[in-house]
CSV table of C-alpha atoms (C1' of nucleotides) in Angstrom, one decimal:
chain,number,residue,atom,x,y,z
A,23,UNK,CA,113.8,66.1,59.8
A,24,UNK,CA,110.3,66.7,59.0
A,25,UNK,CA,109.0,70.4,58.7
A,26,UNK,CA,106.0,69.4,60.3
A,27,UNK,CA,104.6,68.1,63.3
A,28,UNK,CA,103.4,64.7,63.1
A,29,UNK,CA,99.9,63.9,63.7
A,30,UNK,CA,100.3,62.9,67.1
A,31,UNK,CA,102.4,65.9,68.4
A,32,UNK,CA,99.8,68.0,66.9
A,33,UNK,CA,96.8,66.2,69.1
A,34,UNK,CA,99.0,65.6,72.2
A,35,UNK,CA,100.1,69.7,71.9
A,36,UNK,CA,96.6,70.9,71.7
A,37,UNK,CA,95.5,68.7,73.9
A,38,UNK,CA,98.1,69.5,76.8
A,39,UNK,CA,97.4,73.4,76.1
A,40,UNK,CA,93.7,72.5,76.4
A,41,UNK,CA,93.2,70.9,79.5
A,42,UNK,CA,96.2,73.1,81.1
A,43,UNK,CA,93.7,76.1,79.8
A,44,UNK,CA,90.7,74.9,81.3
A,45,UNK,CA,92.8,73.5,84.7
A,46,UNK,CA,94.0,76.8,84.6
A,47,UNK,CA,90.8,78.7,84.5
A,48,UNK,CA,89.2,76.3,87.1
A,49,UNK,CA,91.4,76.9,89.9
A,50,UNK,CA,91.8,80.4,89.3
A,51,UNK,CA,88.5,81.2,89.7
A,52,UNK,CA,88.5,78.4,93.3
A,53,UNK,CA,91.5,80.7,93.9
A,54,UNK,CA,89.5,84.0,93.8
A,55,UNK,CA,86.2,82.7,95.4
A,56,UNK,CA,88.1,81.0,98.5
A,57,UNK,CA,90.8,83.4,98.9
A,58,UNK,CA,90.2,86.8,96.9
A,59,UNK,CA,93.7,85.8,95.2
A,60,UNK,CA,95.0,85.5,91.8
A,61,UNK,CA,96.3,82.3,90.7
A,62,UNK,CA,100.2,84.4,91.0
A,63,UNK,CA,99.5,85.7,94.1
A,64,UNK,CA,98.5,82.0,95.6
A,65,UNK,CA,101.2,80.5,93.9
A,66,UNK,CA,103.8,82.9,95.4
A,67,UNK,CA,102.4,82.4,99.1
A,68,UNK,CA,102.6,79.1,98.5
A,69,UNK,CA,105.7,78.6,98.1
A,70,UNK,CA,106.7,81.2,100.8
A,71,UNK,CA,104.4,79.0,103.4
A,72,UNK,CA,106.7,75.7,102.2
A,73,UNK,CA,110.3,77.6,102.3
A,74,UNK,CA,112.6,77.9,105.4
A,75,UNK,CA,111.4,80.4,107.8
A,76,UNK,CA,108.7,81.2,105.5
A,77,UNK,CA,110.7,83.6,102.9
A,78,UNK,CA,112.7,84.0,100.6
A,79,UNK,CA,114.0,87.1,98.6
A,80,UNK,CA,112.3,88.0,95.1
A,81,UNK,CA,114.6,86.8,92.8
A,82,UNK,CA,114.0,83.2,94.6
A,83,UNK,CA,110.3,83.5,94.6
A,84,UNK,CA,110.0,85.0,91.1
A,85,UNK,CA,111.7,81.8,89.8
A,86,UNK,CA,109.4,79.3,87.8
A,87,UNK,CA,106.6,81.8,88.7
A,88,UNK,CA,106.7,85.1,87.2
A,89,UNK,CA,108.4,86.2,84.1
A,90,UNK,CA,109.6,90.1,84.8
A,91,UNK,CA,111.0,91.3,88.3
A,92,UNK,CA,108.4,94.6,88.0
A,93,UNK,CA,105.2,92.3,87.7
A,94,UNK,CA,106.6,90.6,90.9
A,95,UNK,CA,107.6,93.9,92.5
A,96,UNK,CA,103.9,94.9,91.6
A,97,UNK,CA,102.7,91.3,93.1
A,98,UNK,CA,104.7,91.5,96.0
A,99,UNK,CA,103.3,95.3,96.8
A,100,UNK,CA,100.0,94.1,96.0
A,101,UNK,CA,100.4,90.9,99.0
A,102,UNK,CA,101.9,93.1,101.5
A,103,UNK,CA,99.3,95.7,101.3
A,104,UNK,CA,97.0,92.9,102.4
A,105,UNK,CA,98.8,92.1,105.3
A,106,UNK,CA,100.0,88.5,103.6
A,107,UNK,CA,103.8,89.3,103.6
A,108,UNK,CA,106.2,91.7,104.7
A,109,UNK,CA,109.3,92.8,103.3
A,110,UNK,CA,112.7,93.7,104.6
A,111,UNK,CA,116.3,94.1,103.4
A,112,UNK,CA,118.6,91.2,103.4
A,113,UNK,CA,121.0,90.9,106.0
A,114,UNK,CA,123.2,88.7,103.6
A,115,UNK,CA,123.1,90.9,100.3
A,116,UNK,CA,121.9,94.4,100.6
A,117,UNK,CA,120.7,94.6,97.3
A,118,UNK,CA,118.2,92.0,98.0
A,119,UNK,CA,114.6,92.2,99.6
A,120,UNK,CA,113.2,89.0,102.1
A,121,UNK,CA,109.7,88.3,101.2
A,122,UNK,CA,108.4,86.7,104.5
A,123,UNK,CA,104.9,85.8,104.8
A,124,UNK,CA,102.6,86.6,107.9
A,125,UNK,CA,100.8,84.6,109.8
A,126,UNK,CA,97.6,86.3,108.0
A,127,UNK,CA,99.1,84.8,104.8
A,128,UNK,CA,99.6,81.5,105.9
A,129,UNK,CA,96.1,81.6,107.2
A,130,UNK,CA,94.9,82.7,103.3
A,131,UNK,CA,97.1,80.0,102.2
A,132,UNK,CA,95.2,76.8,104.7
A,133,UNK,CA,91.8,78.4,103.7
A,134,UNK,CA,92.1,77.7,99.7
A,135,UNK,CA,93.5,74.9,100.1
A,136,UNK,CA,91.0,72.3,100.9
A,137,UNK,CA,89.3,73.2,98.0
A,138,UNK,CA,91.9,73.8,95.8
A,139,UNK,CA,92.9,70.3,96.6
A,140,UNK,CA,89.5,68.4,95.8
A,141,UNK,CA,89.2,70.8,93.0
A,142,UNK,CA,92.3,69.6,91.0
A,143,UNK,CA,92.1,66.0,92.4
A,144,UNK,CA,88.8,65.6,90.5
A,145,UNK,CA,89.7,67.6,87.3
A,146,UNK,CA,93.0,66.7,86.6
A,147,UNK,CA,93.5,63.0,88.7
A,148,UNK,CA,89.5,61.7,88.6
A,149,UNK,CA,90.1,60.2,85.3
A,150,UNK,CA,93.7,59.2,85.5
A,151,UNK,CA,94.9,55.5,87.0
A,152,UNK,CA,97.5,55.4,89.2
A,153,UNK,CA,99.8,53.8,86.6
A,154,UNK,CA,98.8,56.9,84.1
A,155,UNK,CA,99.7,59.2,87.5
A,156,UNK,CA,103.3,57.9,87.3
A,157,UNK,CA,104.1,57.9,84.0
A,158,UNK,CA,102.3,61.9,83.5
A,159,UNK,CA,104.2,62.6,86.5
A,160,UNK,CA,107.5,61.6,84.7
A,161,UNK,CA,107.0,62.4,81.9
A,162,UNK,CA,105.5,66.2,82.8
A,163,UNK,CA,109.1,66.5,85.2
A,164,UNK,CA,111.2,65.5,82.6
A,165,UNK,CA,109.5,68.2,80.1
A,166,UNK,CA,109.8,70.7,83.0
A,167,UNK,CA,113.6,70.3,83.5
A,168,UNK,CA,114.5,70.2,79.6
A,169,UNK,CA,112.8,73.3,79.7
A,170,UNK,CA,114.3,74.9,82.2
A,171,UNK,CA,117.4,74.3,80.7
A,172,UNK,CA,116.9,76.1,77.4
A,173,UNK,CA,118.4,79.6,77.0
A,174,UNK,CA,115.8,82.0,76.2
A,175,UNK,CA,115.9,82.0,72.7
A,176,UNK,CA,116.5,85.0,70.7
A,177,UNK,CA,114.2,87.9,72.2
A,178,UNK,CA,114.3,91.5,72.6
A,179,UNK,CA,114.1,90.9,76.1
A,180,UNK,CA,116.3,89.8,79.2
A,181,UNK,CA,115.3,86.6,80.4
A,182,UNK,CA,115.6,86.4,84.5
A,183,UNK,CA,117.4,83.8,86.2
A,184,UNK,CA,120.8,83.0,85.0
B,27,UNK,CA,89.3,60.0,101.7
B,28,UNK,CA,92.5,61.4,101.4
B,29,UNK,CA,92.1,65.0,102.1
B,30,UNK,CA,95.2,65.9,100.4
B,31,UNK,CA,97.0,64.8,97.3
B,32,UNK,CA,99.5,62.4,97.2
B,33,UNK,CA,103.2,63.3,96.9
B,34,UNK,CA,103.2,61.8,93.1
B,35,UNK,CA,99.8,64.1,92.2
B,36,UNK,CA,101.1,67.0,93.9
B,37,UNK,CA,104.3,66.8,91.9
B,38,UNK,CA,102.7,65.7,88.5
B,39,UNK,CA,100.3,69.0,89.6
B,40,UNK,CA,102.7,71.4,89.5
B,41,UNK,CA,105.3,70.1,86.8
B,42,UNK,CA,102.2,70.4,84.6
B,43,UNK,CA,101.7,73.6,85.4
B,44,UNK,CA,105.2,74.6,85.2
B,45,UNK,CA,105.7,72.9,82.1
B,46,UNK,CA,103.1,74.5,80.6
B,47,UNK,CA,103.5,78.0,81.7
B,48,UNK,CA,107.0,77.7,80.3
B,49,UNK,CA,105.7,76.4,77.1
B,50,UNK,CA,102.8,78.9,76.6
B,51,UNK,CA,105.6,81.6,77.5
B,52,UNK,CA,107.5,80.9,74.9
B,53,UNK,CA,105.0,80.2,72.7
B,54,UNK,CA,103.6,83.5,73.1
B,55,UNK,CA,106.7,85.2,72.2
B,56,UNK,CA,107.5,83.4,69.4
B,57,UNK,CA,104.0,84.1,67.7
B,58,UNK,CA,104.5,87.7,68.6
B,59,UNK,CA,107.6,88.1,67.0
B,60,UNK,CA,107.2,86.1,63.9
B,61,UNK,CA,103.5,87.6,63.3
B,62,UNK,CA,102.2,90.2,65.7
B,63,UNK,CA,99.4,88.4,67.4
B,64,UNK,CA,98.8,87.4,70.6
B,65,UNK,CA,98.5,83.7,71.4
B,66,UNK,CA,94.7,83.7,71.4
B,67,UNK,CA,94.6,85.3,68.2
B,68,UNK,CA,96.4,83.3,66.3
B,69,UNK,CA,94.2,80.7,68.2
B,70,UNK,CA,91.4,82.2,66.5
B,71,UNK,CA,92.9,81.9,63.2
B,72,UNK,CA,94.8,78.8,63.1
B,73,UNK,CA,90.5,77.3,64.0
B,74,UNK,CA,88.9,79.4,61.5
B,75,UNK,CA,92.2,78.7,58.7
B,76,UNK,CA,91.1,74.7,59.7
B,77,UNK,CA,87.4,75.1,59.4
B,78,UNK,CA,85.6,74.2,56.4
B,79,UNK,CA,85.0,77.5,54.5
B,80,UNK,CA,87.3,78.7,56.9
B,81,UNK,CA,84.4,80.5,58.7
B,82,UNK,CA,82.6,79.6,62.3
B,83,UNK,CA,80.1,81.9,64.2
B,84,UNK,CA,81.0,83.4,67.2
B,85,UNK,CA,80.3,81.2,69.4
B,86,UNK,CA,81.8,78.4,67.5
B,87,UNK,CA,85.0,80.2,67.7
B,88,UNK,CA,84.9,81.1,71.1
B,89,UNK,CA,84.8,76.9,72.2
B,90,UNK,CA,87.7,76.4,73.7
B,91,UNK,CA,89.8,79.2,73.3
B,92,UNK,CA,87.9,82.2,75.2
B,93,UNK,CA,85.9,82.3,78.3
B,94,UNK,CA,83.7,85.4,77.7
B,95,UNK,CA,81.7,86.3,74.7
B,96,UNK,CA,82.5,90.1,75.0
B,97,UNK,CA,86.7,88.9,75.4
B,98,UNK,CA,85.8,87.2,72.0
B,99,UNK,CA,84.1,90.3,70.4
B,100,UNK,CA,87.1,92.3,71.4
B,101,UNK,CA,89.1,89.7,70.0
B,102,UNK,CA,87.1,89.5,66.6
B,103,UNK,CA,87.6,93.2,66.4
B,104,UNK,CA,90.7,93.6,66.6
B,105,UNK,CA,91.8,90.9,63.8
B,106,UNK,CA,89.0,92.1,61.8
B,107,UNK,CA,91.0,96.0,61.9
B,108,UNK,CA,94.0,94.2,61.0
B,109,UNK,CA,92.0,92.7,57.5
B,110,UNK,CA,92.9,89.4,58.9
B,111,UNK,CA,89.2,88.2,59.5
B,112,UNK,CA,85.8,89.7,58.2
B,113,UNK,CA,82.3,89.6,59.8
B,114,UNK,CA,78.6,88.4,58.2
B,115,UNK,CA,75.3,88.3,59.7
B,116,UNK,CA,75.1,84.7,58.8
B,117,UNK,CA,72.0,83.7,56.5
B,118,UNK,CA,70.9,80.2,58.6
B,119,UNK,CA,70.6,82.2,62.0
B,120,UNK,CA,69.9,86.3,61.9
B,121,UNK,CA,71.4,86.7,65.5
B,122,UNK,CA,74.7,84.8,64.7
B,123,UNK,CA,78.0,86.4,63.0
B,124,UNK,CA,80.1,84.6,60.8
B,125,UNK,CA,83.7,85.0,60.9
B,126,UNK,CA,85.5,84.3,58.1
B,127,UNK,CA,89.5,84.5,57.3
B,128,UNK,CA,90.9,86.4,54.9
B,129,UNK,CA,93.6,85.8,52.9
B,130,UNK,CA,95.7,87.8,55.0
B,131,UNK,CA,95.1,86.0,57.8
B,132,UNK,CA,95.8,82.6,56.0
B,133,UNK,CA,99.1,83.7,54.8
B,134,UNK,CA,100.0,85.1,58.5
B,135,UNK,CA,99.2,82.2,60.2
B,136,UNK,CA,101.7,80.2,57.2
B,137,UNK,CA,103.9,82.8,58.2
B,138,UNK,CA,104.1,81.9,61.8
B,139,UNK,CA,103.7,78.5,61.5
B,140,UNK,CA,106.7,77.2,60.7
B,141,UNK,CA,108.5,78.9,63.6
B,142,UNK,CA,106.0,78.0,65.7
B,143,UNK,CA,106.3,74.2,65.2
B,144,UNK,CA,109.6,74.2,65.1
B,145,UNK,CA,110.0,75.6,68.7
B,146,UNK,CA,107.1,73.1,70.2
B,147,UNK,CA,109.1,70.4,69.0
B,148,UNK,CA,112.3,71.5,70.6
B,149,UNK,CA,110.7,72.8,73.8
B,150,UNK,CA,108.0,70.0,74.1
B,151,UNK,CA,108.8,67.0,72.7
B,152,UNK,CA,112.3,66.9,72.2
B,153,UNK,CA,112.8,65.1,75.5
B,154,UNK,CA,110.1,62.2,74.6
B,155,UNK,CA,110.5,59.0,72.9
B,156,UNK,CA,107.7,58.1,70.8
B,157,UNK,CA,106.2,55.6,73.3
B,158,UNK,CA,106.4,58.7,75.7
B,159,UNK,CA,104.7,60.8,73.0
B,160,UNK,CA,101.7,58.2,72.7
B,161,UNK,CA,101.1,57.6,75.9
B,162,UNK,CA,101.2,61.7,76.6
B,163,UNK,CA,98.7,62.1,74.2
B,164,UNK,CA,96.4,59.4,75.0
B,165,UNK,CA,96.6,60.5,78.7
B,166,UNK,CA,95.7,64.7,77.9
B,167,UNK,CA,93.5,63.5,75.8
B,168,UNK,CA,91.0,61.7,78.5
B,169,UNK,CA,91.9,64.8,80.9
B,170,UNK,CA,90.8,67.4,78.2
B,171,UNK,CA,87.5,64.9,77.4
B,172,UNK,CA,87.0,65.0,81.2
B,173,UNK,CA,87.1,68.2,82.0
B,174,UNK,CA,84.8,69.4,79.0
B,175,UNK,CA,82.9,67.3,80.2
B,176,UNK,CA,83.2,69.1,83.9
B,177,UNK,CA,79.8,71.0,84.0
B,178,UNK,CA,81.3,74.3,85.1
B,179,UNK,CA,81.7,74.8,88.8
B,180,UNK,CA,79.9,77.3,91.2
B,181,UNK,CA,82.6,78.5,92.5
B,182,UNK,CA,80.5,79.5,95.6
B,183,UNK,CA,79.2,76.6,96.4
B,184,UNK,CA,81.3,74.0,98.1
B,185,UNK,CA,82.2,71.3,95.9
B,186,UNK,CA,80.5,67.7,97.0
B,187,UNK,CA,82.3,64.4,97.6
B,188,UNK,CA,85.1,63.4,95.8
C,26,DT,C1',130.3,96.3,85.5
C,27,DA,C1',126.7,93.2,86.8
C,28,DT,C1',122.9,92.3,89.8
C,29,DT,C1',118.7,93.4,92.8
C,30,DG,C1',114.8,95.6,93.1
C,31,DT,C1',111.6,99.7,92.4
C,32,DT,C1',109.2,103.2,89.8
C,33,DA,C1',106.5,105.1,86.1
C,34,DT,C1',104.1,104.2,82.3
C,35,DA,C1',101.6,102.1,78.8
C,36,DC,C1',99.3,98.5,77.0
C,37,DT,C1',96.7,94.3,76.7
C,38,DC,C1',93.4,91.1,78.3
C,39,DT,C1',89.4,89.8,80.6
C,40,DA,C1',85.0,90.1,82.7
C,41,DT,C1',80.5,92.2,84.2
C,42,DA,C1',76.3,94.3,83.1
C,43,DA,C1',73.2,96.5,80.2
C,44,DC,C1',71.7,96.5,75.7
C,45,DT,C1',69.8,95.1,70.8
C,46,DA,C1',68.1,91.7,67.8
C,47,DT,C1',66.5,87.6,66.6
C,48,DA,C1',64.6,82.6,67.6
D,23,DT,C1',61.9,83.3,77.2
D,24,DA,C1',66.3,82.0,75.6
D,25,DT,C1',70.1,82.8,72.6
D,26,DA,C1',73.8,85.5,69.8
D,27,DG,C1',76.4,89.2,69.8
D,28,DT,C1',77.9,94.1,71.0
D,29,DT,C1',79.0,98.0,73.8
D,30,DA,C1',80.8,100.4,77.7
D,31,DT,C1',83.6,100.2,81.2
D,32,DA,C1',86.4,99.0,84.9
D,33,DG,C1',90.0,96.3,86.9
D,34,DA,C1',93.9,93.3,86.8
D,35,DG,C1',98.1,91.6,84.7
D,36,DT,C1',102.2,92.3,82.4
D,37,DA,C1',106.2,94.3,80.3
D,38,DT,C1',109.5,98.1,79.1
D,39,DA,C1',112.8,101.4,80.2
D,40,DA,C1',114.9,104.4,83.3
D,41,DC,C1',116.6,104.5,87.7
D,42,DA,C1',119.1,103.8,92.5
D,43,DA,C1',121.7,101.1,95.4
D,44,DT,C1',124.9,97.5,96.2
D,45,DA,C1',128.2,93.6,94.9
DNA sequence: TATTGTTATACTCTATAACTATA
DNA sequence: TATAGTTATAGAGTATAACAATA
């Protein structure tokens, strides 16, 4: 087992971190100028626009997105004070909240979007053929899941999701 | 003419941005713990330990890595307090600063290093054969040129054709 | 006891604008 | 005039620990 990374894993690790930076930086600030919304905040409506009945509770829409329940609490306050999602107590768990996004944030949602769209379409897919789509696609999903799979490794702190 | 993205780029979209968010997560951490910087910093020093002389200016460092010169200033401070970096008025160019690593900061970014390398393999590439792995980093590679290549948006202005 | 979520708090990061100085 | 960098400052993001309520 080598100590080192090869060559290759160095370039290919610098240049995924890279172009995920500047992606990153690019849509956040399409995000902002179409929307007034952090990058978090359009992720989370997002997905609440694309779940059954439009919510789901914060344990569920924290997952994959947010990395500590108070930054989501903070988040979620931070949406419903704009009038982009209410919450309300489970019906099925009483410890739970239902996030539940308006019609308002549904509307927020359809307005960045467009642009969003084009936006990623010509940084990230422009220079990509349609065989290279595929094969990042796979390759990017099976990444994700191994990831996904791995305990937290050894850190002070408690890891959501279980 | 597509006004949305296909299926396949929507998915490759956001398991790229999943993956990476996991990745950088965890990356974070584990330069935190084994070295007390943040990401960026060590960033900063893993270019400058790479350089020849192991010194850039300012704005030489910031390429890449930082999207605001005062962010970067802030940044230089801060390793500079820790004696892990020094700053020169450089001698070619009056206005510029020189940012040079110390020793310090050489043997702290050894001292992450391993660590660090070790957990990219296992989080990253792990799951990739080495066909995978060249293709991967051919593929970021023309995204990352591409998007450097991007001149940077106005976010207020619409963006134009596709 | 474990889990869900909130609160309070503190800290870091980033960005904008005004500024100095050099080219 | 344009460029390199700093300063001051303000705002946003995030994480920790203590907490209450429910399972």
């Amino acid at each position: 087992m080598a100590e080192e990374l090869e060559p290759e894993q160095l370039n290919t690790y610098f240049a995924l971190m890279e172009s995920v930076s500047l992606l990153h930086h690019a849509v956040e600030q399409q995000v902002r100028a179409a929307g007034e919304l952090s990058y978090v905040q359009f992720q989370l409506l997002a997905r609440l626009a694309d779940s059954p009945d439009r919510q789901l509770t914060m344990t569920a829409l924290a997952d994959g997105v947010v990395y500590s329940r108070s930054g989501l609490t903070h988040q979620a306050g931070l949406l419903e004070k704009a009038g982009l999602v209410t919450r309300t107590p489970s019906p099925d768990d009483q410890r739970a909240t239902l996030v539940t996004i308006t019609q308002a944030g549904v509307d927020r949602v359809r307005a960045i979007l467009p642009g969003h769209i084009a936006l990623v379409r010509d940084l990230l897919f422009a220079p990509l053929a349609a065989r290279d789509l595929r094969t990042l696609g796979d390759t990017m999903a099976r990444i994700r899941d191994h990831m996904r799979a791995q305990p937290p490794r050894s850190v002070s702190t408690r890891q959501r999701r279980g």
